[in-house]
Short mmCIF file of C-alpha atoms (C1' of nucleotides) in Angstrom, two decimals:
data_model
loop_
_atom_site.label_atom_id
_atom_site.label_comp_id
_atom_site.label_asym_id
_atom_site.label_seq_id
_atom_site.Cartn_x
_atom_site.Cartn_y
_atom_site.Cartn_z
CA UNK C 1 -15.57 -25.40 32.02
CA UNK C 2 -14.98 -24.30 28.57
CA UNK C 3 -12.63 -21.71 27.33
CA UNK C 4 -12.86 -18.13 28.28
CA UNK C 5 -11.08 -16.08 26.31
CA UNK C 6 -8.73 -16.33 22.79
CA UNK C 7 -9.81 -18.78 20.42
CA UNK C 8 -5.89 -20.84 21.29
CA UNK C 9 -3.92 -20.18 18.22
CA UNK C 10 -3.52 -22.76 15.74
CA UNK C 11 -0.64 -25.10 15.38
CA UNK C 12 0.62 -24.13 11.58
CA UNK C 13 0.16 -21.15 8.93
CA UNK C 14 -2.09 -23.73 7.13
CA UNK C 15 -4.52 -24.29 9.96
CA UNK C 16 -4.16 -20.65 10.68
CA UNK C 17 -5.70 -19.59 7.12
CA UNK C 18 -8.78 -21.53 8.08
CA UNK C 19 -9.51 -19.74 11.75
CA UNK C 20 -10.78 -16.15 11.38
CA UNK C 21 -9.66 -13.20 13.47
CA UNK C 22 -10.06 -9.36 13.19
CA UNK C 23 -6.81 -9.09 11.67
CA UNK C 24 -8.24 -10.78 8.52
CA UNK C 25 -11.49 -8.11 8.62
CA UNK C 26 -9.37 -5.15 9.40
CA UNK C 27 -5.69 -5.65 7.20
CA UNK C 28 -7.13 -3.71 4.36
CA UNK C 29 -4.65 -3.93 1.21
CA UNK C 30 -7.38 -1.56 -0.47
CA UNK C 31 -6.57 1.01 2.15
CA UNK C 32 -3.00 0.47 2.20
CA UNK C 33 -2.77 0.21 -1.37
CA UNK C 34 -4.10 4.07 -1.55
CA UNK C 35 -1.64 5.22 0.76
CA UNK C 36 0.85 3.14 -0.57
CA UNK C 37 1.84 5.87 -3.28
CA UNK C 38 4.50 8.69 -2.73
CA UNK C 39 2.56 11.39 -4.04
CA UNK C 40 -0.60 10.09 -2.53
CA UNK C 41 0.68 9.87 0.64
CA UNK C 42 2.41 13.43 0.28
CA UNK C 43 -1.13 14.51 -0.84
CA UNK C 44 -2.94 13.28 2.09
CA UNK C 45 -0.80 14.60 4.69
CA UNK C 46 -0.68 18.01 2.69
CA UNK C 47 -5.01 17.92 3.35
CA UNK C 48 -4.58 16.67 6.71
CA UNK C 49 -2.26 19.70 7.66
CA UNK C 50 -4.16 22.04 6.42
CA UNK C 51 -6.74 20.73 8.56
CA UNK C 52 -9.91 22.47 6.06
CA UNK C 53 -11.48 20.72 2.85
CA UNK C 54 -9.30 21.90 0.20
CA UNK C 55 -9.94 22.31 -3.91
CA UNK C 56 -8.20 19.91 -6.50
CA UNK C 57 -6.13 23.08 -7.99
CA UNK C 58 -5.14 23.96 -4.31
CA UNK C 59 -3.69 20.89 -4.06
CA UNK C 60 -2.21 20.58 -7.21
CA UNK C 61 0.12 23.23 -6.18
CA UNK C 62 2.05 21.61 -3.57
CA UNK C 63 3.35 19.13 -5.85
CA UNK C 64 4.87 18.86 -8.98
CA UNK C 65 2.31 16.30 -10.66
CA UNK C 66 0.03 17.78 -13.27
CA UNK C 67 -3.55 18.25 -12.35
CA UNK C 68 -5.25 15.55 -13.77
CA UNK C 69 -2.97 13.38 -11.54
CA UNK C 70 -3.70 14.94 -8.74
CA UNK C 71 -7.33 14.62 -9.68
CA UNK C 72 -6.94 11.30 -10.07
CA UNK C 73 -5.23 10.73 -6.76
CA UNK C 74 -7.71 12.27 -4.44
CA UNK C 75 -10.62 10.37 -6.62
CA UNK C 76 -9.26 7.51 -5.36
CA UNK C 77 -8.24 8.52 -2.03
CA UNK C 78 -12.14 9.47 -1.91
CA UNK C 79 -13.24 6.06 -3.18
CA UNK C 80 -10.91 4.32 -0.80
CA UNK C 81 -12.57 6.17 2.28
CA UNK C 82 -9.74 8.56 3.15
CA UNK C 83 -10.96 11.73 1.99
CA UNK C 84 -14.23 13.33 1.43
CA UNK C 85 -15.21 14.56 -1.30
CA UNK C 86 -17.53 17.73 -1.28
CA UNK C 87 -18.91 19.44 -4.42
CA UNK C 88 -18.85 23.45 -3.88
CA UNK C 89 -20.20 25.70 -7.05
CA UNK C 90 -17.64 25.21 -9.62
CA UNK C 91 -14.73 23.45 -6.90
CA UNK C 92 -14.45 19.93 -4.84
CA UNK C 93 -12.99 20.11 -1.90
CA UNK C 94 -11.15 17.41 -0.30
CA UNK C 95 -10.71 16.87 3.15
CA UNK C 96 -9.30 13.79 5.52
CA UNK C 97 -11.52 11.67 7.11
CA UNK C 98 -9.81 11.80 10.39
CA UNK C 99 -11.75 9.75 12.36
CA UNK C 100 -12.47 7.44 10.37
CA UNK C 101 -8.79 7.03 9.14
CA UNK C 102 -7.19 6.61 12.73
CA UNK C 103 -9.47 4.44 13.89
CA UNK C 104 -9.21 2.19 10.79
CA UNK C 105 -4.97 2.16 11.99
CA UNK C 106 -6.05 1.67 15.21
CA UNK C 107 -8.30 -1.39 14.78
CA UNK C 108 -5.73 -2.83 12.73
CA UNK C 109 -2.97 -2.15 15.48
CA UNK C 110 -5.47 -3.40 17.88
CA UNK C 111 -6.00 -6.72 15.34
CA UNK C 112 -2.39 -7.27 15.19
CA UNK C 113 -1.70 -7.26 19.28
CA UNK C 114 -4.70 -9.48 19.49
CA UNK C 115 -2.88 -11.99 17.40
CA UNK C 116 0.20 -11.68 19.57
CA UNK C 117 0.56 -14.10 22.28
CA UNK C 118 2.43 -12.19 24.97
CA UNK C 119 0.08 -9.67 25.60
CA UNK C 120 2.67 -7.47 26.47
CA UNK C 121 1.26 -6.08 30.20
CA UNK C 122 1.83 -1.99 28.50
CA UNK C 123 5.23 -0.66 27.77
CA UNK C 124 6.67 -3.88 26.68
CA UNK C 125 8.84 -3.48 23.23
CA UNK C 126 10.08 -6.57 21.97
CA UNK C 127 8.81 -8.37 19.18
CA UNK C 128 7.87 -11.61 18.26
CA UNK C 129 6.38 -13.25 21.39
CA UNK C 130 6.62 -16.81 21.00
CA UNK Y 1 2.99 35.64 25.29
CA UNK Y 2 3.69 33.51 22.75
CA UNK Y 3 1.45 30.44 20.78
CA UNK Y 4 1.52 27.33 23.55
CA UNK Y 5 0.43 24.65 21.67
CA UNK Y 6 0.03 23.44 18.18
CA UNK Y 7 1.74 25.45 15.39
CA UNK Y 8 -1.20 27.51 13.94
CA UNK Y 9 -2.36 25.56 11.04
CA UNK Y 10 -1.50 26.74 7.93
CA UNK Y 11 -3.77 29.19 5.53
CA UNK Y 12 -3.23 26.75 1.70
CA UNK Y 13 -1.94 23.36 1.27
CA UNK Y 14 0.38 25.14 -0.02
CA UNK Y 15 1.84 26.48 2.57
CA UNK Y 16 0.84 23.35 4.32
CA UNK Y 17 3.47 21.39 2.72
CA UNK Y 18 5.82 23.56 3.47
CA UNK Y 19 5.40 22.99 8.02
CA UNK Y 20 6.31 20.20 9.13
CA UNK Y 21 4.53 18.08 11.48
CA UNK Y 22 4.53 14.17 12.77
CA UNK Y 23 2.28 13.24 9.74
CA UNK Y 24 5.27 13.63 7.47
CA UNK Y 25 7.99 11.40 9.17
CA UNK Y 26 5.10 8.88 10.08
CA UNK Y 27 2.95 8.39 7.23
CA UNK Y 28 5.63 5.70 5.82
CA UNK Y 29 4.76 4.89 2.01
CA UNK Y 30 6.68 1.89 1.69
CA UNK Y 31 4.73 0.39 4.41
CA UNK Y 32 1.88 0.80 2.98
CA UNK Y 33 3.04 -0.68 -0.19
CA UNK Y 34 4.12 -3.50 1.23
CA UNK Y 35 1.37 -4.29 2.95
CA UNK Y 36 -1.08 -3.07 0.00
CA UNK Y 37 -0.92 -6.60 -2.00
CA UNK Y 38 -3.53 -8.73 -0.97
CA UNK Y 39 -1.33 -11.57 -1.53
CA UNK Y 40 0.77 -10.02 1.10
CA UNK Y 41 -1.46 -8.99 3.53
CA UNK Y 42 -3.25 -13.03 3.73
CA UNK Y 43 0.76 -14.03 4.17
CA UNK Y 44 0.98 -11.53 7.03
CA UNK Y 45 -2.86 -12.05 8.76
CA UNK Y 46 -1.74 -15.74 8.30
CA UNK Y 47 1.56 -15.57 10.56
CA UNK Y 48 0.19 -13.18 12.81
CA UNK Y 49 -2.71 -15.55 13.76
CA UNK Y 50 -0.21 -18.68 13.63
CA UNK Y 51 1.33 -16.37 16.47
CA UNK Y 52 5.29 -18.05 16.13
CA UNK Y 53 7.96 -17.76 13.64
CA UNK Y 54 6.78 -20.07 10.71
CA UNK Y 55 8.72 -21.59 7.75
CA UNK Y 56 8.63 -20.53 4.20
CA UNK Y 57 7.26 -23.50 3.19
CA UNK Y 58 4.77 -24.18 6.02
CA UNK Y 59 3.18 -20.50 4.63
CA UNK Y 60 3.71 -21.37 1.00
CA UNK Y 61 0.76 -23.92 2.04
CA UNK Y 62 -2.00 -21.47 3.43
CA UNK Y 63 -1.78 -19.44 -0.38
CA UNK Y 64 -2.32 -20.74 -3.65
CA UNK Y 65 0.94 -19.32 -5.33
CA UNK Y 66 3.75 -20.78 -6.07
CA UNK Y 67 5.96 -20.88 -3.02
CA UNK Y 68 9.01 -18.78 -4.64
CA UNK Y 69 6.48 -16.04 -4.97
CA UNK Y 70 5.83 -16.04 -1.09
CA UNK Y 71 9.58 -16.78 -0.74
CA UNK Y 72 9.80 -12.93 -2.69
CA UNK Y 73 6.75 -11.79 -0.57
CA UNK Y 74 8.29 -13.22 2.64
CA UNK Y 75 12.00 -11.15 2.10
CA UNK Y 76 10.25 -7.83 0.88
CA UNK Y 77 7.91 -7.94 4.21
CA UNK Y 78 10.92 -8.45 6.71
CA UNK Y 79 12.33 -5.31 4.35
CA UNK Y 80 10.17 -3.59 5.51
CA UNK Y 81 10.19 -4.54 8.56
CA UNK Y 82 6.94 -6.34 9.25
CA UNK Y 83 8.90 -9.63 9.45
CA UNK Y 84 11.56 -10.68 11.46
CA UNK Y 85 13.45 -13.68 9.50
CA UNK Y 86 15.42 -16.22 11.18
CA UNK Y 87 17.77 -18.51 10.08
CA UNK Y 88 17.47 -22.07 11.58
CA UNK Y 89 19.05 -24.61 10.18
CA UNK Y 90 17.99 -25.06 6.22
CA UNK Y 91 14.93 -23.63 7.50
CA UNK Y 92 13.72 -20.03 7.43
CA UNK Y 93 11.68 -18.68 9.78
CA UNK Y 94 9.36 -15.67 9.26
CA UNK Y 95 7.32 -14.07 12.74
CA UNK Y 96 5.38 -11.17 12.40
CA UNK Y 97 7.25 -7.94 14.44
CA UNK Y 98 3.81 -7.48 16.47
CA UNK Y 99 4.85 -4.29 18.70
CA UNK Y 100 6.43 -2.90 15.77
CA UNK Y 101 4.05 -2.84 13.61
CA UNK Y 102 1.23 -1.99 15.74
CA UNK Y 103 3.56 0.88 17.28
CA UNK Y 104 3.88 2.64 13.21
CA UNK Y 105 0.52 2.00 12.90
CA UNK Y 106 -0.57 3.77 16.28
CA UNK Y 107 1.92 6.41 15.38
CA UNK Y 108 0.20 7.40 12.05
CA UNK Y 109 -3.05 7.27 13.97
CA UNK Y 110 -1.91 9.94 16.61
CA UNK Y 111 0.04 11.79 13.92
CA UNK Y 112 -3.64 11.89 11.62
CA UNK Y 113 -5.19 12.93 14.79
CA UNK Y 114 -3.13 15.23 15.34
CA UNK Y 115 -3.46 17.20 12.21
CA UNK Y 116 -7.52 17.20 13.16
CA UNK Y 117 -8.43 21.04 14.41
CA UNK Y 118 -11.16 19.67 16.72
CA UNK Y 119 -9.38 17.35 19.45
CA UNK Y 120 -12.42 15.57 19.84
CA UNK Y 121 -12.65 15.39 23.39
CA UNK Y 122 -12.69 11.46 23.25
CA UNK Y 123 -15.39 8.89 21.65
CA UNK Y 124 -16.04 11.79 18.94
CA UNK Y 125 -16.95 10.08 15.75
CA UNK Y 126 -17.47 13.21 13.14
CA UNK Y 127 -15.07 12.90 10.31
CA UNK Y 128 -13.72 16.12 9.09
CA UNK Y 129 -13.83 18.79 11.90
CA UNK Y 130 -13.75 22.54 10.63
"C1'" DC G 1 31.59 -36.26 -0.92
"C1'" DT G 2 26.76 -37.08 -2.31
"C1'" DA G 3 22.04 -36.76 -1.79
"C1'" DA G 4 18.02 -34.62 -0.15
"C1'" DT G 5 15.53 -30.80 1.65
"C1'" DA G 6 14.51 -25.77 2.04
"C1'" DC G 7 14.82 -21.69 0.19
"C1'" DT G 8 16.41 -18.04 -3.17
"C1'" DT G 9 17.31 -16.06 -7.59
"C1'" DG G 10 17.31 -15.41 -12.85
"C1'" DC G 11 14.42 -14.87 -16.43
"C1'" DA G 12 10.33 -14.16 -19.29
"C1'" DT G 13 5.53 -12.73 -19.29
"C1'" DA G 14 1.45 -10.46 -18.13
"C1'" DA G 15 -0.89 -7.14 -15.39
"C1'" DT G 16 -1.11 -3.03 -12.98
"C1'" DG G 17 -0.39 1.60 -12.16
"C1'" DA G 18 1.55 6.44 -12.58
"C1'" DC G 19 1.98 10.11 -15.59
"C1'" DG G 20 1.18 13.96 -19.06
"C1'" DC G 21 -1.37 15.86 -22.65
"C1'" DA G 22 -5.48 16.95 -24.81
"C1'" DA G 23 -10.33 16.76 -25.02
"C1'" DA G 24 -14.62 16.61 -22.46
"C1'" DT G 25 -17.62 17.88 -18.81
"C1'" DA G 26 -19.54 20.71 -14.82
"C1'" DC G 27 -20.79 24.94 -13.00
"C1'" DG G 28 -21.36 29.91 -12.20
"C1'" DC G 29 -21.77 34.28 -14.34
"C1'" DA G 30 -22.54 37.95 -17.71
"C1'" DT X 1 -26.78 31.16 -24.41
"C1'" DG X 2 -21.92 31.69 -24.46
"C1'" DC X 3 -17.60 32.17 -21.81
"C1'" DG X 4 -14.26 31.22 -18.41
"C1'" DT X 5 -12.74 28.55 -14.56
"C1'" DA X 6 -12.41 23.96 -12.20
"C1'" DT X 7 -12.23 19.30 -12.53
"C1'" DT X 8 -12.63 14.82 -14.82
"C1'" DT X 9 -11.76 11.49 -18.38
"C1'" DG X 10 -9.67 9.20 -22.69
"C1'" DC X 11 -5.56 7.64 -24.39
"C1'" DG X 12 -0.78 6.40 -25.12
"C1'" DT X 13 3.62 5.55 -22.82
"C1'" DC X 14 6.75 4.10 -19.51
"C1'" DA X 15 7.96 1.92 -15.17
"C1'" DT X 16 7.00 -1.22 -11.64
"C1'" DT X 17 5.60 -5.46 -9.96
"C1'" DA X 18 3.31 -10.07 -9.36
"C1'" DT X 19 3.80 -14.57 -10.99
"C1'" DG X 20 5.60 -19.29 -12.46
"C1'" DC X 21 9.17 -22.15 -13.93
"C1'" DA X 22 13.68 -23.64 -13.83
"C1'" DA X 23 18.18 -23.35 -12.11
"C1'" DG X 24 21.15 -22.11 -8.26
"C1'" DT X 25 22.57 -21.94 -3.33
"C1'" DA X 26 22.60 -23.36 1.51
"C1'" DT X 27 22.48 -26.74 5.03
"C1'" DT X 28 21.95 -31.22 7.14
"C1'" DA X 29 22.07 -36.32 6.91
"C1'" DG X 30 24.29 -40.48 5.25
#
DNA sequence: CTAATACTTGCATAATGACGCAAATACGCA
DNA sequence: TGCGTATTTGCGTCATTATGCAAGTATTAG
């Protein structure tokens, strides 16, 4: 009989490259990229505590960056698929896509266990498996 | 009685960034930045599938930079601590820190989650929630 | 000790990105 | 329409960073 489960992992990095796993799908460098920014970061977990959609100038007043930064930080934020963006009269509001956010982290800590070859039967700590 | 659970979310992002919650310890910048070059993030997908500790130059071949570039990628990953580096002889060897990085990753789901005013009482899928 | 292999580091260059200011745009209201 | 508030965008500047090449360091073999 054939194989049942995990495609056996390749014998170099090289030959590695070639075979495609979730990780490569789900490692994002747009998505870490966006919350690879102090302020950004700072920004997002500002919205995210506040837990409600919240205006650019609202915001702006948690940290010392002048508006148009700001701006420009939760634009991309928005583009990148961690906030959402809603127009309101005269204000956008910005507030975390939760769900979606997690479970992007979560797929990608899911990815990375997959790759690891001690499955690690819950609990286990150490690193580096082989 | 007093409040049981969760400290009452706050009224602004202003006074959001004032409480502190997991978000703010967990949400780690610098990991994101390391992982946000896309250079990077093949280097780690590649050693994470090759699933044991792999030589500079044996990764150098899976990339199409020069290999003292992914020498410099290599050291600032383990910096961060999403490689473990091993000296072994003349040779270095790089192994992704699997339960490590799955664990921060994990961690910054729950702490997102966490922030989210509507638990979602498991498989929920709305983004935003109030 | 010398040579060869494996990796790291210095240096210059080019690209990217963050920032502030000022001007432009969007929207609601009188 | 004209005004005021909210946000976005253009532009210049400064800092950071990715990259390649060449030189340097470390470690093993002869």
């Amino acid at each position: 009989m054939t194989q049942i489960r995990k495609p056996r992992t390749p014998a170099s990095p090289r030959h590695a490259a070639a075979c495609s796993r979730p990780i490569d799908r789900t490692l994002d460098p747009a998505l870490f990229k966006a919350l690879g920014d102090p302020t950004r970061a700072v920004l997002v977990a500002c919205i995210a505590k506040c837990a409600r959609p919240c205006t650019v100038g609202e915001v702006a007043e948690c940290c010392s960056v002048d508006l148009s930064v700001v701006s420009r930080h939760l634009s991309l934020l928005a583009r990148a698929g961690i906030l959402e963006p809603t127009r309101e009269g005269r204000v956008v509001r910005y507030q975390v896509r939760y769900a979606s956010l997690s479970g992007s982290l979560r797929a990608m800590a899911a990815a990375i266990d997959e790759c690891c070859p001690t499955p690690r039967t819950r609990k286990g700590t150490r690193d580096g498996c082989c």
